[in-house]
XYZ file of C-alpha atoms in Angstrom:
484
model
C -3.442 -10.719 -8.643
C -0.825 -13.239 -7.510
C 1.097 -13.040 -4.242
C 3.903 -10.503 -4.534
C 2.692 -8.980 -7.821
C 3.445 -5.297 -8.351
C 0.035 -3.610 -8.706
C 1.300 -0.529 -10.483
C 3.186 -2.081 -13.356
C 1.987 -5.699 -13.413
C 5.223 -7.359 -12.377
C 6.704 -8.949 -9.290
C 7.686 -6.686 -6.422
C 11.452 -6.093 -6.011
C 11.456 -8.281 -2.887
C 10.167 -11.371 -4.703
C 12.776 -13.714 -6.191
C 11.784 -14.775 -9.703
C 14.581 -17.379 -9.942
C 15.402 -20.063 -7.357
C 18.500 -19.058 -5.410
C 20.567 -22.156 -6.340
C 20.079 -21.463 -10.052
C 20.809 -17.733 -9.713
C 23.878 -18.421 -7.561
C 25.244 -20.935 -10.067
C 25.212 -18.245 -12.749
C 26.882 -15.672 -10.498
C 29.664 -18.077 -9.527
C 30.814 -18.103 -13.136
C 31.524 -14.338 -13.105
C 35.149 -13.992 -11.970
C 35.145 -10.184 -12.224
C 32.098 -10.032 -9.941
C 33.856 -12.162 -7.325
C 36.960 -9.986 -7.543
C 34.978 -6.757 -7.100
C 32.979 -8.189 -4.205
C 35.962 -9.710 -2.460
C 37.967 -6.489 -2.560
C 35.091 -4.272 -1.408
C 33.756 -6.473 1.404
C 37.273 -7.117 2.732
C 37.951 -3.364 2.923
C 34.675 -2.647 4.737
C 35.217 -5.561 7.159
C 38.638 -4.298 8.132
C 37.416 -0.722 8.657
C 34.483 -1.908 10.771
C 36.661 -4.129 12.954
C 39.056 -1.261 13.661
C 36.423 1.268 14.788
C 34.381 -1.279 16.755
C 37.502 -2.248 18.713
C 37.705 1.360 19.935
C 34.373 1.087 21.805
C 34.771 -0.706 25.160
C 31.012 -0.937 25.752
C 30.152 -2.226 22.258
C 28.338 -5.319 23.530
C 26.343 -3.188 25.973
C 25.321 -0.906 23.098
C 24.151 -3.925 21.102
C 22.116 -5.224 24.042
C 20.445 -1.868 24.656
C 19.633 -1.347 20.971
C 18.109 -4.834 20.714
C 15.913 -4.155 23.753
C 14.714 -0.852 22.315
C 13.814 -2.482 19.009
C 11.979 -5.330 20.764
C 10.039 -2.757 22.767
C 9.025 -1.071 19.508
C 7.708 -4.377 18.143
C 5.813 -5.053 21.381
C 4.086 -1.650 21.170
C 4.007 -1.098 17.409
C 0.379 0.116 17.012
C 0.750 2.432 20.014
C 4.013 3.963 18.735
C 2.691 4.373 15.189
C -0.237 6.380 16.562
C 2.069 8.378 18.840
C 4.394 9.277 15.955
C 1.457 10.295 13.779
C 0.126 12.648 16.473
C 3.523 14.252 17.107
C 4.370 14.659 13.413
C 0.948 16.146 12.655
C 1.299 18.591 15.535
C 4.654 19.683 14.060
C 3.074 20.454 10.685
C 3.560 17.220 8.737
C 0.833 15.228 7.011
C 0.897 11.529 7.889
C -0.433 8.808 5.601
C -0.794 5.105 6.427
C -0.077 2.494 3.718
C -0.984 -1.112 4.357
C 1.000 -2.410 1.377
C 3.098 -1.431 -1.634
C 0.073 -0.605 -3.781
C -1.292 1.835 -1.221
C 2.092 3.506 -0.664
C 2.745 3.925 -4.391
C -0.745 5.358 -4.916
C -0.285 7.919 -2.127
C 3.131 9.082 -3.341
C 2.079 9.219 -6.988
C -0.954 11.341 -6.126
C 1.148 13.704 -3.994
C 3.656 14.188 -6.825
C 0.903 14.769 -9.376
C -0.646 17.382 -7.091
C 2.550 19.432 -7.440
C 2.360 19.305 -11.236
C 5.901 17.978 -11.760
C 7.243 15.203 -13.965
C 10.626 14.867 -12.243
C 11.593 14.268 -8.601
C 14.875 13.764 -6.752
C 15.399 10.896 -4.354
C 17.551 10.116 -1.352
C 18.706 6.499 -1.140
C 15.814 4.555 0.392
C 15.373 0.805 0.814
C 11.664 1.219 1.553
C 10.980 2.890 -1.799
C 12.963 0.165 -3.565
C 10.988 -2.477 -1.667
C 7.689 -1.182 -3.032
C 8.975 -0.443 -6.542
C 8.222 3.273 -6.269
C 10.439 4.372 -9.166
C 8.611 2.014 -11.503
C 5.222 3.156 -10.212
C 6.167 6.807 -10.767
C 7.491 6.012 -14.255
C 4.142 4.402 -15.103
C 2.539 7.714 -14.116
C 4.933 9.725 -16.302
C 7.240 10.890 -13.506
C 11.030 10.421 -13.597
C 12.717 9.740 -10.260
C 16.410 10.740 -10.203
C 18.566 8.883 -7.691
C 21.049 11.287 -6.072
C 23.176 8.865 -4.050
C 26.261 8.245 -6.220
C 26.074 4.451 -6.118
C 22.318 4.476 -6.715
C 22.870 6.866 -9.648
C 25.411 4.444 -11.132
C 22.919 1.591 -10.887
C 20.143 3.749 -12.363
C 22.260 4.899 -15.317
C 23.153 1.268 -16.014
C 19.477 0.198 -15.947
C 20.623 -2.248 -13.283
C 19.422 -3.163 -9.798
C 21.301 -2.690 -6.502
C 23.379 -5.608 -5.246
C 24.220 -4.356 -1.741
C 22.211 -2.545 0.919
C 24.845 0.091 1.644
C 26.926 0.081 -1.561
C 24.401 -0.627 -4.349
C 27.070 -0.522 -7.082
C 29.554 -2.759 -5.246
C 29.635 -5.094 -8.245
C 31.169 -2.393 -10.473
C 34.811 -1.323 -10.601
C 35.853 2.206 -11.447
C 36.743 1.348 -15.053
C 33.233 0.080 -15.637
C 31.813 3.220 -14.008
C 33.853 5.527 -16.259
C 32.598 3.671 -19.344
C 29.026 3.934 -18.058
C 29.304 7.677 -17.392
C 30.724 8.206 -20.885
C 27.677 6.477 -22.386
C 24.874 7.711 -20.167
C 25.764 10.864 -18.223
C 25.104 14.131 -20.098
C 28.223 16.280 -20.370
C 30.726 13.661 -19.180
C 33.968 13.833 -21.192
C 36.713 12.741 -18.762
C 39.208 10.064 -19.831
C 40.238 9.231 -16.259
C 38.691 6.608 -13.989
C 40.109 8.310 -10.892
C 37.398 8.239 -8.184
C 37.719 11.981 -7.538
C 37.143 12.729 -11.228
C 34.120 10.434 -11.406
C 32.632 11.886 -8.222
C 33.214 15.430 -9.496
C 31.369 14.678 -12.740
C 28.436 13.229 -10.826
C 28.411 16.263 -8.515
C 28.109 18.677 -11.456
C 25.327 16.615 -13.019
C 23.379 16.344 -9.784
C 23.857 19.975 -8.738
C 21.750 21.133 -11.684
C 19.106 18.554 -10.810
C 18.951 19.615 -7.144
C 18.497 23.298 -7.975
C 15.611 22.578 -10.346
C 13.792 20.063 -8.120
C 10.450 20.990 -6.543
C 9.713 17.583 -4.992
C 12.042 15.222 -3.134
C 11.430 11.697 -1.873
C 13.336 10.099 0.977
C 13.203 7.300 3.504
C 14.387 7.476 7.097
C 16.921 5.576 9.132
C 14.909 6.266 12.264
C 11.582 7.906 13.161
C 11.134 9.184 16.719
C 7.626 8.592 18.072
C 8.049 11.072 20.921
C 8.723 14.085 18.668
C 7.513 13.029 15.211
C 11.065 13.479 13.879
C 12.645 11.780 10.864
C 16.361 10.990 11.033
C 18.349 10.558 7.809
C 22.051 9.672 7.899
C 24.296 9.703 4.821
C 27.841 10.316 3.643
C 27.642 12.471 0.518
C 25.499 15.505 1.304
C 22.939 14.625 -1.363
C 20.436 13.814 1.359
C 20.852 17.246 2.934
C 20.204 18.851 -0.459
C 17.034 16.806 -0.989
C 15.767 17.455 2.531
C 16.184 21.232 2.378
C 15.921 22.598 -1.188
C 12.609 21.328 -2.663
C 9.278 22.798 -1.600
C 7.721 19.368 -1.003
C 9.331 16.456 0.824
C 7.738 12.990 0.828
C 9.157 10.382 3.214
C 8.325 6.675 2.909
C 9.129 5.021 6.225
C 8.729 1.416 7.335
C 6.925 1.304 10.675
C 9.757 -0.752 12.198
C 12.044 2.305 11.920
C 10.309 3.851 14.939
C 12.155 4.608 18.173
C 10.099 5.430 21.276
C 12.125 8.394 22.588
C 14.587 10.932 21.251
C 17.018 9.776 23.951
C 17.110 6.319 22.322
C 18.721 7.799 19.222
C 22.209 8.173 20.723
C 23.042 4.462 20.880
C 21.908 3.874 17.310
C 23.960 6.781 15.979
C 27.019 5.128 17.542
C 26.202 1.660 16.258
C 25.128 2.420 12.688
C 28.166 4.228 11.187
C 30.677 1.827 12.707
C 28.736 -1.200 11.490
C 27.999 0.133 8.015
C 30.811 2.315 6.628
C 33.424 1.754 9.333
C 33.199 5.406 10.403
C 32.986 6.798 13.931
C 30.063 8.996 12.971
C 28.049 9.774 9.875
C 29.263 12.821 7.925
C 25.661 14.044 7.569
C 22.925 13.438 10.138
C 19.709 15.319 9.329
C 16.732 15.499 11.696
C 13.481 16.784 10.218
C 10.598 17.589 12.547
C 7.518 18.901 10.772
C 7.543 22.149 8.828
C 9.346 25.339 9.860
C 8.412 28.566 7.997
C 11.365 29.900 6.030
C 13.530 26.838 6.641
C 13.396 23.682 4.528
C 10.370 22.260 2.705
C 6.999 23.971 2.970
C 5.130 20.661 2.776
C 6.172 17.427 4.505
C 4.311 14.159 3.912
C 5.199 10.996 5.824
C 3.953 7.664 4.444
C 4.111 5.022 7.189
C 4.535 1.691 5.403
C 3.421 -1.664 6.770
C 3.734 -4.053 3.791
C 3.728 -7.187 5.932
C 5.565 -5.817 8.961
C 2.745 -6.347 11.468
C 2.485 -9.959 10.299
C 6.229 -10.467 10.789
C 6.053 -8.859 14.246
C 3.504 -11.505 15.268
C 6.017 -14.345 14.705
C 7.869 -14.885 18.013
C 11.003 -16.128 16.205
C 11.007 -14.237 12.905
C 10.091 -10.840 14.396
C 13.708 -10.116 15.341
C 14.395 -9.459 11.627
C 12.496 -6.168 12.077
C 15.228 -4.903 14.419
C 17.392 -4.424 11.316
C 18.860 -0.923 10.872
C 20.108 -1.660 7.311
C 23.819 -1.419 8.163
C 24.759 -4.341 5.845
C 27.412 -5.678 8.242
C 25.984 -9.171 7.760
C 26.535 -8.982 3.994
C 30.180 -8.025 4.395
C 31.030 -11.110 6.476
C 28.840 -13.646 4.651
C 30.859 -16.207 2.632
C 27.848 -16.895 0.415
C 27.194 -13.233 -0.427
C 30.890 -12.600 -1.094
C 30.888 -15.263 -3.798
C 27.541 -14.745 -5.520
C 26.689 -11.067 -4.892
C 23.330 -9.479 -4.254
C 21.518 -10.141 -7.533
C 21.410 -13.896 -6.862
C 18.930 -13.238 -4.025
C 16.407 -11.683 -6.412
C 15.453 -9.006 -3.871
C 16.473 -5.474 -2.968
C 17.319 -7.004 0.417
C 20.245 -9.337 -0.352
C 22.574 -11.293 1.885
C 21.739 -12.864 5.248
C 19.225 -10.199 6.298
C 17.470 -10.459 2.936
C 17.278 -14.232 3.278
C 15.115 -13.812 6.391
C 13.379 -10.497 5.666
C 12.102 -10.941 2.104
C 10.377 -14.319 2.682
C 8.653 -12.983 5.780
C 7.448 -9.723 4.224
C 5.972 -11.465 1.188
C 5.217 -14.924 2.560
C 7.345 -17.870 1.501
C 4.887 -18.796 -1.237
C 5.748 -15.631 -3.205
C 7.935 -16.338 -6.226
C 10.947 -18.375 -5.190
C 11.450 -16.656 -1.821
C 11.183 -20.033 -0.096
C 14.673 -20.835 -1.446
C 16.301 -17.834 0.265
C 16.565 -19.310 3.809
C 18.814 -21.998 2.304
C 21.266 -19.359 0.992
C 23.476 -19.756 4.042
C 26.103 -22.003 5.607
C 24.744 -21.125 9.096
C 28.289 -20.157 10.114
C 26.967 -17.466 12.488
C 29.284 -14.639 11.392
C 26.236 -12.466 10.617
C 24.983 -12.730 14.210
C 28.416 -11.847 15.586
C 28.548 -8.511 13.728
C 24.868 -7.492 13.843
C 24.618 -4.251 15.868
C 21.113 -5.128 17.083
C 21.872 -8.817 17.776
C 19.555 -10.427 15.236
C 20.128 -14.180 15.486
C 19.961 -14.656 11.729
C 20.992 -18.357 11.763
C 18.161 -19.201 14.179
C 15.615 -17.423 11.970
C 16.989 -19.145 8.873
C 16.449 -22.529 10.518
C 12.966 -21.443 11.639
C 12.018 -20.461 8.081
C 13.410 -23.700 6.700
C 11.245 -25.606 9.148
C 8.057 -23.619 8.513
C 8.453 -23.040 4.771
C 6.756 -25.000 1.979
C 8.035 -28.538 1.357
C 7.530 -30.922 -1.596
C 4.879 -33.583 -0.887
C 7.487 -36.379 -1.099
C 9.676 -34.670 1.506
C 6.729 -34.102 3.842
C 5.736 -37.772 3.517
C 9.305 -38.954 4.178
C 9.590 -36.760 7.279
C 6.252 -38.041 8.576
C 7.402 -41.657 8.198
C 10.719 -40.835 9.871
C 8.951 -39.105 12.777
C 6.635 -42.124 13.218
C 9.637 -44.443 13.237
C 11.640 -42.397 15.744
C 8.754 -42.099 18.202
C 9.043 -45.789 19.140
C 12.322 -47.371 20.309
C 11.538 -50.765 18.841
C 10.604 -49.338 15.458
C 13.771 -47.227 15.431
C 16.034 -50.191 16.277
C 14.369 -52.299 13.616
C 14.879 -49.524 11.035
C 18.589 -49.282 11.930
C 19.054 -53.048 11.559
C 17.351 -52.941 8.165
C 19.513 -50.008 7.039
C 22.721 -51.781 8.125
C 21.754 -54.970 6.322
C 20.840 -53.117 3.144
C 23.989 -51.014 3.277
C 26.510 -53.895 3.421
C 26.702 -54.446 -0.379
C 27.052 -50.698 -0.938
C 29.780 -50.492 1.682
C 31.998 -52.761 -0.396
C 31.416 -50.694 -3.518
C 32.078 -47.366 -1.774
C 35.198 -48.448 0.150
C 37.518 -46.467 -2.217
C 35.511 -43.317 -1.302
C 35.730 -43.761 2.446
C 32.421 -45.579 2.741
C 30.432 -42.652 1.333
C 27.897 -42.822 -1.474
C 28.664 -40.230 -4.135
C 25.709 -40.847 -6.445
C 22.402 -42.245 -5.276
C 19.258 -43.088 -7.242
C 16.070 -41.030 -6.980
C 14.842 -39.695 -4.577
C 18.239 -39.412 -2.848
C 19.818 -38.070 -6.033
C 18.953 -34.498 -4.993
C 21.130 -34.958 -1.897
C 24.124 -36.601 -3.592
C 24.101 -34.033 -6.411
C 25.775 -31.632 -3.953
C 27.261 -33.832 -1.200
C 28.231 -37.411 -0.356
C 25.816 -39.596 1.586
C 27.296 -41.547 4.543
C 26.257 -45.173 4.844
C 25.065 -46.748 8.124
C 27.882 -48.102 10.302
C 28.444 -51.873 10.528
C 27.540 -51.735 14.179
C 25.436 -49.292 16.204
C 26.789 -47.653 19.350
C 24.313 -49.603 21.475
C 25.390 -52.899 19.961
C 29.065 -52.014 20.408
C 28.506 -51.046 24.032
C 26.587 -54.207 24.728
C 29.305 -56.343 23.112
C 32.251 -54.685 24.869
C 30.858 -53.604 28.254
C 27.846 -55.735 29.127
C 28.908 -59.040 30.801
């Protein structure tokens, strides 16, 4: 089995890019409607976020505290995983440990089969998308119905999400009405008014909720101290899934742990403002074990690793595991706004996906090694991140440590050898200036820049001009003008 292959259905995992980012982005740039939809949506979310963040005088202090809590979790990850498992078990839950996607899918599939159902309802969950759970369940004859409205839109379209928070951000309401007319049973409305579309989805889902015996969810946070799962959402579908079915199965990445219940307060202030531009989430559900007569009778928690312990061991890249999936970085990223989420080839798009996917899978999986280059390194993502992930620094780190073509590695080795000795470096500069003089005459109309170079420099000049060496080095100029 190759790196990143989906064990359940024989295909790549949804966090493995099957197309190099530059090629995928080039295709997306040609879609003017996509750019219009993305531009309008991200601009609206940015403005809402900025307004509610400005209301919080201690915002930077909240960010600092949240980052410290998350770093503490990574420092004590095995200890906190064990602590959560003990607390959740004591509260009546059954805890399972999954080392990778294959193990997690096998556990969930077996739990669903044990209930004798062929249909389950789902709360929006990035972890289940990461492991390809819906596809694994389908291979076992089980239909998973997404109940988040945007996820339902994507599912009905046989599409994939393009945004962490707003999976259907690439659709406008006219497209959604046409989709509902084709794929949603009982939909007859002629209007594309959002209230009408939401009402139709509500009627469709209400019947599904009432018939469901098994629900599957993720968790925004998991409290090690109490064994509690915390799920925040805006539509109420999560509350229905968490309370109505007899069996609830939660798939939770181990990085979602918080040490203490008291730590939760800061994150519940940071997350809604950073994600939806709201002061608080409309629905915040906390599930601790099983309570007779209230909620599900069986609670299973699948703690998912899937590369997270390996990422936590990287002193630079580990900060990516602080992520609370708010998507603020996507909404300010100039690259994401122009190409959308599908160009990244992963369920984690945008700046956070460019550092998270390659680390979870290894940069040799698919074309994930191209994702750290999907950035201008402008730093806007770091400025808005509620847990202060220095995404540009991690992008540079992954570029440095990722796979390189043999020719590039050889060129860098020669350059490093040259720069280690002052005499060699000065000799190389003199040679470059001498060789560049004929080219300088030819490129004078272009400001002394080479627009097209022969191989192997052609890969550089295909996207940017190449500056030629100056007629005179700074040292030579200084010596000529200042040294008597």
